[in-house]
């Protein structure tokens, strides 16, 4: 098993080496500022009591309040969340947002819980982490297996405890209670704006490009839909059960509707579509491969078999450093997670400032600001990678790590 925290440390250390970063900054950035583990007892529908493990981790708040999602997954653990929190620090620094990096989650298979049980779990978890979250402390958002309803329960529980409505405690809320227009599609839209710019720079054309999307959730469905709209052909998709493949192209809209109705691809019935293992789908030939599921999917074991021009990282940490070396040698361009999927945290930031100001933007303004900030970060990363002949990932890390180190230096060491 590859430990995501070790992957995150290796990425940090590689960047620190190139930057010749002082030991103090390296040490500071290798450690989490705060790691909280809580137990969450809840009454199940049958009257019994179950206890779940939950966590909230803040990697760095040197540039502003912590920011990062809440994940519900059976495999959630401290080291996974430490890595995810660190990646959030780099993401917010790369976009120059006045925010830090955090992440949280509960070790649970949410599919086994009823809606009532999920609500009680979310509310009790929120109370358990109450003192370490808040609009100027740390602001959670949705991640794998959580959504706007989860955020609505968190916001309500926090507000009830504080005696007043505090929408800015979480982002990714429903629009009716202080959410932002466009947040639900923001990560996928961000991926789209970035790949659009990259394709333009490489003098390629979307028309008839083939796409494979691993993970067909909040992120994967949106990027698949957007790319299909501009003429790409979605030839492969997968969820946690199985992969679906059709060289002539899949019916993306039908698959999105199938998932929205709670379907699993293993039960998808269509004679013209081939069912294959959900790891095998990664190695099918395509132009753009989009991992949008979880960490450590492209490793040194399968990197050699990856057969695409571009990897667009929708997920956080899908590619290990060892795999990166192999992909670089094969001239596969990897658009790194901390840049590629940062549209999500960017619109979360917009939601947060809209909540604080109690003034809400229209969709045109959201889209305009999203493209402006994201493409500025992309240009900075792209030019550095061209100037220094380094990968987009290395360039993104150099910018993010030095930005964060500068903040540490300016603030100094307390006391
Ligand atoms: P989600 O829960 O909506 O969807 C996850 C999808 O991945 C589901 O379709 C699930 O079935 C599938 N999946 C799980 N394991 C799989 C496997 N082994 N093979 C293939 N598919 C698998 O989650 P999401 O919000 O879309 O997040 C996906 C990834 O994107 C995560 O890495 C997350 O951290 C990252 N991300 C999400 C956001 C966001 O705004 N939601 C922002 C930035 C990054």
Short mmCIF file of C-alpha atoms and ligand atoms in Angstrom, two decimals:
data_model
loop_
_atom_site.label_atom_id
_atom_site.label_comp_id
_atom_site.label_asym_id
_atom_site.label_seq_id
_atom_site.Cartn_x
_atom_site.Cartn_y
_atom_site.Cartn_z
CA UNK A 1 0.00 0.00 0.00
CA UNK A 2 1.37 3.41 -0.98
CA UNK A 3 1.06 5.93 1.84
CA UNK A 4 -0.30 9.23 0.41
CA UNK A 5 1.43 11.25 3.14
CA UNK A 6 4.79 9.82 2.06
CA UNK A 7 3.94 10.78 -1.52
CA UNK A 8 3.07 14.32 -0.40
CA UNK A 9 6.31 14.56 1.60
CA UNK A 10 8.36 13.37 -1.36
CA UNK A 11 6.73 16.02 -3.60
CA UNK A 12 7.43 18.72 -1.00
CA UNK A 13 11.03 17.58 -0.46
CA UNK A 14 11.72 17.45 -4.21
CA UNK A 15 10.51 21.04 -4.58
CA UNK A 16 12.42 22.14 -1.45
CA UNK A 17 15.59 20.64 -2.91
CA UNK A 18 15.26 22.59 -6.17
CA UNK A 19 14.41 25.78 -4.26
CA UNK A 20 17.30 25.13 -1.87
CA UNK A 21 14.80 25.84 0.88
CA UNK A 22 16.10 26.53 4.39
CA UNK A 23 15.71 23.60 6.76
CA UNK A 24 13.31 25.51 9.02
CA UNK A 25 10.76 25.94 6.22
CA UNK A 26 11.08 22.32 5.17
CA UNK A 27 10.49 21.10 8.70
CA UNK A 28 7.60 23.48 9.22
CA UNK A 29 5.90 22.39 6.01
CA UNK A 30 6.47 18.69 6.58
CA UNK A 31 4.32 18.84 9.72
CA UNK A 32 0.62 19.41 10.24
CA UNK A 33 -0.28 22.40 12.40
CA UNK A 34 -3.13 20.52 14.00
CA UNK A 35 -4.57 16.98 13.78
CA UNK A 36 -7.78 16.21 15.60
CA UNK A 37 -9.22 12.69 15.88
CA UNK A 38 -12.70 12.29 17.31
CA UNK A 39 -15.08 9.45 17.96
CA UNK A 40 -18.63 9.92 16.77
CA UNK A 41 -21.30 7.86 18.52
CA UNK A 42 -24.65 7.78 16.74
CA UNK A 43 -27.94 6.00 17.23
CA UNK A 44 -28.66 3.72 14.28
CA UNK A 45 -32.17 3.23 12.90
CA UNK A 46 -32.47 -0.17 14.64
CA UNK A 47 -31.83 1.42 18.05
CA UNK A 48 -28.24 0.25 18.44
CA UNK A 49 -25.30 2.64 18.87
CA UNK A 50 -22.33 2.68 16.47
CA UNK A 51 -19.11 4.61 16.95
CA UNK A 52 -17.26 6.06 13.96
CA UNK A 53 -13.79 7.65 13.73
CA UNK A 54 -13.60 11.20 12.39
CA UNK A 55 -10.79 13.64 11.74
CA UNK A 56 -10.04 17.26 10.93
CA UNK A 57 -6.50 18.16 9.97
CA UNK A 58 -4.97 21.56 9.32
CA UNK A 59 -1.67 21.52 7.49
CA UNK A 60 -1.03 25.25 7.24
CA UNK A 61 -2.93 28.38 8.17
CA UNK A 62 0.02 30.69 7.64
CA UNK A 63 -1.66 32.38 4.65
CA UNK A 64 -5.22 32.36 6.06
CA UNK A 65 -7.92 30.07 7.48
CA UNK A 66 -7.72 26.37 6.64
CA UNK A 67 -9.71 25.20 3.62
CA UNK A 68 -10.48 21.68 2.48
CA UNK A 69 -13.13 19.05 2.00
CA UNK A 70 -14.78 16.44 4.18
CA UNK A 71 -14.55 12.87 2.88
CA UNK A 72 -16.75 9.94 3.89
CA UNK A 73 -14.98 6.72 3.00
CA UNK A 74 -14.16 3.39 4.62
CA UNK A 75 -10.46 3.90 3.97
CA UNK A 76 -10.18 7.42 5.41
CA UNK A 77 -7.22 7.64 7.78
CA UNK A 78 -4.87 10.26 9.24
CA UNK A 79 -2.12 9.83 6.67
CA UNK A 80 -4.50 10.15 3.73
CA UNK A 81 -5.97 13.33 5.22
CA UNK A 82 -2.53 14.76 6.02
CA UNK A 83 -1.61 14.41 2.35
CA UNK A 84 -4.91 15.90 1.20
CA UNK A 85 -4.52 18.82 3.66
CA UNK A 86 -0.99 19.51 2.40
CA UNK A 87 -2.17 19.48 -1.22
CA UNK A 88 -4.83 22.04 -0.24
CA UNK A 89 -2.08 24.33 1.09
CA UNK A 90 -0.34 24.20 -2.29
CA UNK A 91 -3.59 24.73 -4.19
CA UNK A 92 -4.59 27.86 -2.29
CA UNK A 93 -1.03 29.22 -2.46
CA UNK A 94 -0.83 28.61 -6.21
CA UNK A 95 -4.04 30.62 -6.73
CA UNK A 96 -2.76 33.25 -4.22
CA UNK A 97 -5.95 32.91 -2.17
CA UNK A 98 -5.77 34.13 1.45
CA UNK A 99 -6.43 30.60 2.70
CA UNK A 100 -4.48 27.61 4.00
CA UNK A 101 -4.80 23.85 3.64
CA UNK A 102 -6.97 21.47 5.65
CA UNK A 103 -8.97 18.26 5.19
CA UNK A 104 -11.28 16.07 7.19
CA UNK A 105 -13.36 12.97 7.01
CA UNK A 106 -15.10 10.07 8.62
CA UNK A 107 -14.14 6.45 8.30
CA UNK A 108 -17.51 5.13 7.10
CA UNK A 109 -19.17 3.54 4.09
CA UNK A 110 -22.02 6.04 3.62
CA UNK A 111 -23.84 3.68 1.26
CA UNK A 112 -24.59 1.45 4.26
CA UNK A 113 -26.25 4.29 6.21
CA UNK A 114 -29.80 5.62 5.88
CA UNK A 115 -30.35 9.33 5.26
CA UNK A 116 -31.31 9.78 8.93
CA UNK A 117 -28.15 8.02 10.12
CA UNK A 118 -26.02 10.15 7.78
CA UNK A 119 -27.60 13.31 9.12
CA UNK A 120 -26.96 12.30 12.76
CA UNK A 121 -23.39 11.32 11.88
CA UNK A 122 -22.72 14.65 10.18
CA UNK A 123 -24.28 16.71 12.96
CA UNK A 124 -22.41 14.90 15.75
CA UNK A 125 -19.14 15.12 13.81
CA UNK A 126 -19.66 18.88 13.38
CA UNK A 127 -20.08 19.29 17.14
CA UNK A 128 -16.98 17.20 17.81
CA UNK A 129 -14.83 19.46 15.59
CA UNK A 130 -16.72 22.67 16.46
CA UNK A 131 -13.81 24.42 18.15
CA UNK A 132 -11.38 23.97 15.29
CA UNK A 133 -13.64 25.14 12.45
CA UNK A 134 -15.22 28.52 11.69
CA UNK A 135 -15.18 31.21 8.99
CA UNK A 136 -11.87 32.61 10.26
CA UNK A 137 -10.38 29.30 11.45
CA UNK A 138 -11.03 26.51 8.97
CA UNK A 139 -13.81 26.16 6.39
CA UNK A 140 -14.85 22.64 5.27
CA UNK A 141 -16.40 21.77 1.88
CA UNK A 142 -17.67 18.62 0.11
CA UNK A 143 -15.31 15.89 -1.08
CA UNK A 144 -15.74 12.21 -1.93
CA UNK A 145 -19.20 10.96 -0.87
CA UNK A 146 -20.30 14.27 0.65
CA UNK A 147 -22.42 16.95 -1.02
CA UNK A 148 -24.41 20.16 -0.55
CA UNK A 149 -26.82 18.42 1.84
CA UNK A 150 -23.89 17.39 4.06
CA UNK A 151 -22.75 21.02 4.09
CA UNK A 152 -26.27 22.24 4.91
CA UNK A 153 -26.34 19.95 8.01
CA UNK A 154 -22.88 21.15 9.06
CA UNK A 155 -23.82 24.81 8.64
CA UNK A 156 -27.07 24.34 10.56
CA UNK A 157 -25.41 22.45 13.43
CA UNK A 158 -22.63 25.01 13.74
CA UNK A 159 -25.12 27.89 13.63
CA UNK A 160 -27.37 26.26 16.26
CA UNK A 161 -24.40 25.89 18.60
CA UNK A 162 -23.37 29.53 18.11
CA UNK A 163 -26.90 30.91 18.38
CA UNK A 164 -26.91 32.67 15.01
CA UNK A 165 -26.76 31.78 11.32
CA UNK A 166 -23.14 31.54 10.15
CA UNK A 167 -23.15 30.52 6.47
CA UNK A 168 -19.40 31.12 6.04
CA UNK A 169 -18.44 28.12 8.18
CA UNK A 170 -18.63 25.77 5.18
CA UNK A 171 -18.74 26.11 1.40
CA UNK A 172 -20.51 23.97 -1.16
CA UNK A 173 -23.86 24.71 0.51
CA UNK A 174 -27.17 24.82 -1.37
CA UNK A 175 -27.70 28.23 -2.98
CA UNK A 176 -30.84 28.83 -0.87
CA UNK A 177 -28.78 29.03 2.35
CA UNK A 178 -25.74 30.98 1.22
CA UNK A 179 -24.17 28.71 -1.36
CA UNK A 180 -22.63 30.12 -4.52
CA UNK A 181 -23.95 29.72 -8.01
CA UNK A 182 -21.64 27.45 -9.97
CA UNK A 183 -19.99 25.72 -6.98
CA UNK A 184 -21.44 22.30 -7.87
CA UNK A 185 -19.78 22.32 -11.30
CA UNK A 186 -16.74 24.43 -10.40
CA UNK A 187 -14.09 21.71 -10.21
CA UNK A 188 -15.11 20.20 -13.56
CA UNK A 189 -15.40 23.64 -15.16
CA UNK A 190 -11.94 24.54 -13.87
CA UNK A 191 -10.53 21.35 -15.40
CA UNK A 192 -12.19 22.32 -18.65
CA UNK A 193 -10.82 25.89 -18.78
CA UNK A 194 -7.32 24.60 -18.08
CA UNK A 195 -7.34 21.81 -20.66
CA UNK A 196 -8.83 24.24 -23.18
CA UNK A 197 -5.88 26.59 -22.66
CA UNK A 198 -3.34 23.76 -22.79
CA UNK A 199 -4.81 22.32 -25.99
CA UNK A 200 -4.60 25.78 -27.54
CA UNK A 201 -0.93 26.14 -26.50
CA UNK A 202 -0.08 22.73 -27.94
CA UNK A 203 -1.85 23.58 -31.22
CA UNK A 204 -4.14 20.61 -30.81
CA UNK A 205 -7.84 20.44 -31.58
CA UNK A 206 -10.57 19.00 -29.35
CA UNK A 207 -12.44 17.70 -32.35
CA UNK A 208 -12.59 13.90 -32.17
CA UNK A 209 -10.11 13.68 -29.28
CA UNK A 210 -10.80 10.58 -27.21
CA UNK A 211 -11.35 10.86 -23.46
CA UNK A 212 -11.31 8.39 -20.58
CA UNK A 213 -12.65 9.44 -17.18
CA UNK A 214 -11.89 7.36 -14.09
CA UNK A 215 -14.49 8.10 -11.37
CA UNK A 216 -17.86 9.41 -12.47
CA UNK A 217 -18.93 11.59 -9.57
CA UNK A 218 -19.17 15.34 -8.98
CA UNK A 219 -15.92 16.04 -10.81
CA UNK A 220 -15.82 13.32 -13.50
CA UNK A 221 -19.33 13.85 -14.87
CA UNK A 222 -18.88 17.59 -15.41
CA UNK A 223 -15.57 17.39 -17.27
CA UNK A 224 -16.89 14.53 -19.43
CA UNK A 225 -19.96 16.57 -20.34
CA UNK A 226 -17.98 19.73 -21.10
CA UNK A 227 -15.43 17.95 -23.28
CA UNK A 228 -18.13 16.13 -25.20
CA UNK A 229 -19.79 19.48 -25.87
CA UNK A 230 -16.69 20.73 -27.70
CA UNK A 231 -16.39 17.65 -29.89
CA UNK A 232 -14.43 15.14 -27.83
CA UNK A 233 -15.47 11.49 -27.71
CA UNK A 234 -15.84 9.92 -24.26
CA UNK A 235 -14.72 6.32 -24.85
CA UNK A 236 -14.25 5.10 -21.27
CA UNK A 237 -15.61 5.79 -17.80
CA UNK A 238 -15.50 3.98 -14.48
CA UNK A 239 -16.91 4.05 -10.98
CA UNK A 240 -15.93 2.10 -7.88
CA UNK A 241 -17.48 -1.08 -9.33
CA UNK A 242 -16.30 -1.40 -12.95
CA UNK A 243 -15.21 0.37 -16.14
CA UNK A 244 -17.28 0.89 -19.30
CA UNK A 245 -15.57 1.10 -22.68
CA UNK A 246 -16.74 1.76 -26.23
CA UNK A 247 -14.25 2.85 -28.87
CA UNK A 248 -16.95 4.52 -30.97
CA UNK A 249 -17.99 6.63 -27.96
CA UNK A 250 -20.30 6.22 -24.97
CA UNK A 251 -23.63 7.93 -24.41
CA UNK A 252 -22.40 10.39 -21.76
CA UNK A 253 -25.78 11.95 -20.99
CA UNK A 254 -27.35 8.54 -20.45
CA UNK A 255 -24.49 7.55 -18.12
CA UNK A 256 -24.80 10.79 -16.13
CA UNK A 257 -28.54 10.18 -15.71
CA UNK A 258 -27.81 6.56 -14.73
CA UNK A 259 -25.41 7.70 -11.98
CA UNK A 260 -27.77 10.45 -10.80
CA UNK A 261 -30.39 7.76 -10.23
CA UNK A 262 -27.96 5.93 -7.96
CA UNK A 263 -26.85 3.29 -10.49
CA UNK A 264 -23.56 1.37 -10.34
CA UNK A 265 -21.80 0.74 -13.66
CA UNK A 266 -21.68 -2.97 -12.90
CA UNK A 267 -25.47 -2.94 -13.45
CA UNK A 268 -25.40 -0.83 -16.63
CA UNK A 269 -27.01 -2.79 -19.43
CA UNK A 270 -26.01 -2.01 -23.01
CA UNK A 271 -24.81 -4.64 -25.48
CA UNK A 272 -22.61 -2.24 -27.42
CA UNK A 273 -20.62 -1.31 -24.29
CA UNK A 274 -17.77 -3.42 -23.02
CA UNK A 275 -17.39 -3.91 -19.25
CA UNK A 276 -13.80 -3.96 -18.08
CA UNK A 277 -11.89 -3.82 -14.82
CA UNK A 278 -11.81 -0.28 -13.42
CA UNK A 279 -8.00 -0.28 -13.27
CA UNK A 280 -7.67 -1.61 -16.81
CA UNK A 281 -9.60 1.39 -18.13
CA UNK A 282 -6.62 3.60 -17.23
CA UNK A 283 -4.38 1.83 -19.70
CA UNK A 284 -6.70 1.99 -22.73
CA UNK A 285 -5.45 4.22 -25.55
CA UNK A 286 -6.92 7.73 -25.52
CA UNK A 287 -5.89 11.37 -26.02
CA UNK A 288 -6.81 12.72 -22.58
CA UNK A 289 -6.94 10.54 -19.49
CA UNK A 290 -8.77 12.06 -16.53
CA UNK A 291 -8.34 10.33 -13.18
CA UNK A 292 -11.21 11.71 -11.07
CA UNK A 293 -11.55 9.12 -8.31
CA UNK A 294 -8.88 8.85 -5.61
CA UNK A 295 -5.16 8.78 -4.79
CA UNK A 296 -2.48 6.40 -6.05
CA UNK A 297 -4.22 5.18 -9.18
CA UNK A 298 -1.28 5.77 -11.54
CA UNK A 299 1.76 4.15 -9.96
CA UNK A 300 5.05 2.66 -11.11
CA UNK A 301 3.14 -0.62 -11.65
CA UNK A 302 0.91 0.73 -14.45
CA UNK A 303 2.54 4.02 -15.59
CA UNK A 304 4.41 2.21 -18.32
CA UNK A 305 1.14 0.99 -19.85
CA UNK A 306 -0.58 4.39 -19.84
CA UNK A 307 -1.26 5.28 -23.46
CA UNK A 308 -2.41 8.91 -23.79
CA UNK A 309 -1.09 12.37 -24.68
CA UNK A 310 -2.29 14.26 -21.61
CA UNK A 311 -3.28 13.33 -18.07
CA UNK A 312 -5.62 15.86 -16.50
CA UNK A 313 -5.74 15.24 -12.75
CA UNK A 314 -9.29 15.74 -11.51
CA UNK A 315 -8.62 13.71 -8.37
CA UNK A 316 -6.16 14.72 -5.68
CA UNK A 317 -2.95 12.72 -5.72
CA UNK A 318 -3.85 10.19 -8.45
CA UNK A 319 -0.23 9.92 -9.67
CA UNK A 320 2.73 8.88 -7.53
CA UNK A 321 6.20 10.49 -7.93
CA UNK A 322 7.61 7.21 -9.28
CA UNK A 323 4.88 7.12 -11.91
CA UNK A 324 5.58 10.76 -12.73
CA UNK A 325 9.15 9.87 -13.69
CA UNK A 326 7.93 7.17 -16.07
CA UNK A 327 5.27 9.45 -17.61
CA UNK A 328 7.80 12.26 -18.09
CA UNK A 329 10.12 9.86 -19.88
CA UNK A 330 7.21 8.89 -22.16
CA UNK A 331 6.52 12.59 -22.86
CA UNK A 332 3.02 12.38 -21.45
CA UNK A 333 1.99 15.81 -20.20
CA UNK A 334 0.54 15.68 -16.69
CA UNK A 335 -1.60 18.63 -15.60
CA UNK A 336 -1.12 18.38 -11.83
CA UNK A 337 -3.99 18.18 -9.35
CA UNK A 338 -2.99 21.29 -7.40
CA UNK A 339 -3.55 23.32 -10.56
CA UNK A 340 -6.02 21.24 -12.59
CA UNK A 341 -8.74 20.71 -9.97
CA UNK A 342 -8.33 24.02 -8.14
CA UNK A 343 -11.52 25.48 -9.67
CA UNK A 344 -13.39 23.85 -6.77
CA UNK A 345 -11.54 25.67 -4.02
CA UNK A 346 -11.62 28.85 -6.06
CA UNK A 347 -15.42 28.98 -6.26
CA UNK A 348 -15.50 27.88 -2.61
CA UNK A 349 -13.46 31.00 -1.89
CA UNK A 350 -15.96 33.05 -3.90
CA UNK A 351 -18.77 31.51 -1.83
CA UNK A 352 -16.94 32.37 1.39
CA UNK A 353 -16.46 36.04 0.46
CA UNK A 354 -20.05 36.28 -0.79
CA UNK A 355 -21.24 34.91 2.59
CA UNK A 356 -19.07 37.33 4.56
CA UNK A 357 -20.29 40.28 2.50
CA UNK A 358 -23.89 38.98 2.34
CA UNK A 359 -23.86 39.94 -1.33
CA UNK A 360 -24.21 37.33 -4.04
CA UNK A 361 -22.80 37.28 -7.54
CA UNK A 362 -24.52 36.21 -10.74
CA UNK A 363 -23.31 33.30 -12.85
CA UNK A 364 -21.53 35.51 -15.37
CA UNK A 365 -19.40 37.06 -12.65
CA UNK A 366 -18.57 33.65 -11.15
CA UNK A 367 -17.46 32.32 -14.54
CA UNK A 368 -15.50 35.43 -15.36
CA UNK A 369 -13.62 35.47 -12.03
CA UNK A 370 -13.08 31.70 -12.15
CA UNK A 371 -11.43 31.90 -15.55
CA UNK A 372 -9.43 35.00 -14.65
CA UNK A 373 -7.81 33.60 -11.50
CA UNK A 374 -7.39 30.05 -12.79
CA UNK A 375 -5.86 30.98 -16.12
CA UNK A 376 -3.47 33.42 -14.46
CA UNK A 377 -2.19 30.56 -12.29
CA UNK A 378 -2.02 28.30 -15.34
CA UNK A 379 0.05 30.86 -17.31
CA UNK A 380 2.46 31.27 -14.40
CA UNK A 381 2.94 27.50 -14.11
CA UNK A 382 3.15 26.96 -17.86
CA UNK A 383 5.77 29.67 -18.39
CA UNK A 384 7.92 28.48 -15.52
CA UNK A 385 7.79 24.94 -16.87
CA UNK A 386 8.81 26.17 -20.34
CA UNK A 387 11.54 28.51 -19.05
CA UNK A 388 13.16 25.89 -16.86
CA UNK A 389 12.27 22.80 -18.94
CA UNK A 390 10.54 21.20 -15.98
CA UNK A 391 7.21 19.40 -15.69
CA UNK A 392 4.01 21.31 -14.98
CA UNK A 393 3.90 19.58 -11.58
CA UNK A 394 7.40 20.66 -10.61
CA UNK A 395 6.65 24.21 -11.75
CA UNK A 396 3.41 24.31 -9.75
CA UNK A 397 5.18 23.00 -6.65
CA UNK A 398 8.01 25.54 -6.94
CA UNK A 399 5.49 28.39 -7.01
CA UNK A 400 3.25 27.03 -4.24
CA UNK A 401 6.03 26.01 -1.86
CA UNK A 402 7.93 29.28 -2.22
CA UNK A 403 4.72 31.31 -1.80
CA UNK A 404 3.97 29.48 1.47
CA UNK A 405 7.58 29.70 2.68
CA UNK A 406 7.61 33.44 2.06
CA UNK A 407 4.55 33.79 4.30
CA UNK A 408 6.25 31.75 7.04
CA UNK A 409 9.35 33.91 6.79
CA UNK A 410 7.40 37.17 6.93
CA UNK A 411 5.39 36.08 9.95
CA UNK A 412 8.42 34.66 11.76
CA UNK A 413 8.44 32.11 14.54
CA UNK A 414 6.16 32.73 17.52
CA UNK A 415 7.05 33.44 20.34
P1 LIG B 1 -17.60 11.78 -5.70
O1 LIG B 1 -17.86 11.02 -4.45
O2 LIG B 1 -18.66 12.68 -6.21
O3 LIG B 1 -17.21 10.78 -6.89
C1 LIG B 1 -16.18 9.85 -6.79
C2 LIG B 1 -16.33 8.85 -7.92
O4 LIG B 1 -15.20 7.99 -7.96
C3 LIG B 1 -17.55 7.94 -7.79
O5 LIG B 1 -18.13 7.78 -9.07
C4 LIG B 1 -16.95 6.61 -7.31
O6 LIG B 1 -17.74 5.51 -7.67
C5 LIG B 1 -15.65 6.65 -8.07
N1 LIG B 1 -14.61 5.75 -7.59
C6 LIG B 1 -14.21 5.49 -6.32
N2 LIG B 1 -13.21 4.60 -6.33
C7 LIG B 1 -12.97 4.29 -7.63
C8 LIG B 1 -12.05 3.44 -8.30
N3 LIG B 1 -11.18 2.71 -7.62
N4 LIG B 1 -12.10 3.39 -9.65
C9 LIG B 1 -12.97 4.13 -10.35
N5 LIG B 1 -13.85 4.96 -9.77
C10 LIG B 1 -13.85 5.04 -8.43
O7 LIG B 1 -16.24 12.58 -5.46
P2 LIG B 1 -15.72 13.88 -6.23
O8 LIG B 1 -16.11 15.05 -5.43
O9 LIG B 1 -16.06 13.78 -7.66
O10 LIG B 1 -14.15 13.71 -6.02
C11 LIG B 1 -13.35 12.92 -6.88
C12 LIG B 1 -11.90 13.33 -6.71
O11 LIG B 1 -11.77 14.73 -7.01
C13 LIG B 1 -11.32 13.18 -5.30
O12 LIG B 1 -9.96 12.89 -5.39
C14 LIG B 1 -11.50 14.56 -4.70
O13 LIG B 1 -10.61 14.81 -3.63
C15 LIG B 1 -11.16 15.40 -5.92
N6 LIG B 1 -11.63 16.77 -5.87
C16 LIG B 1 -12.96 17.03 -5.66
C17 LIG B 1 -13.38 18.35 -5.65
C18 LIG B 1 -14.83 18.70 -5.49
O14 LIG B 1 -15.16 19.88 -5.60
N7 LIG B 1 -15.72 17.77 -5.27
C19 LIG B 1 -12.46 19.39 -5.79
C20 LIG B 1 -11.12 19.08 -6.02
C21 LIG B 1 -10.73 17.76 -6.07
#
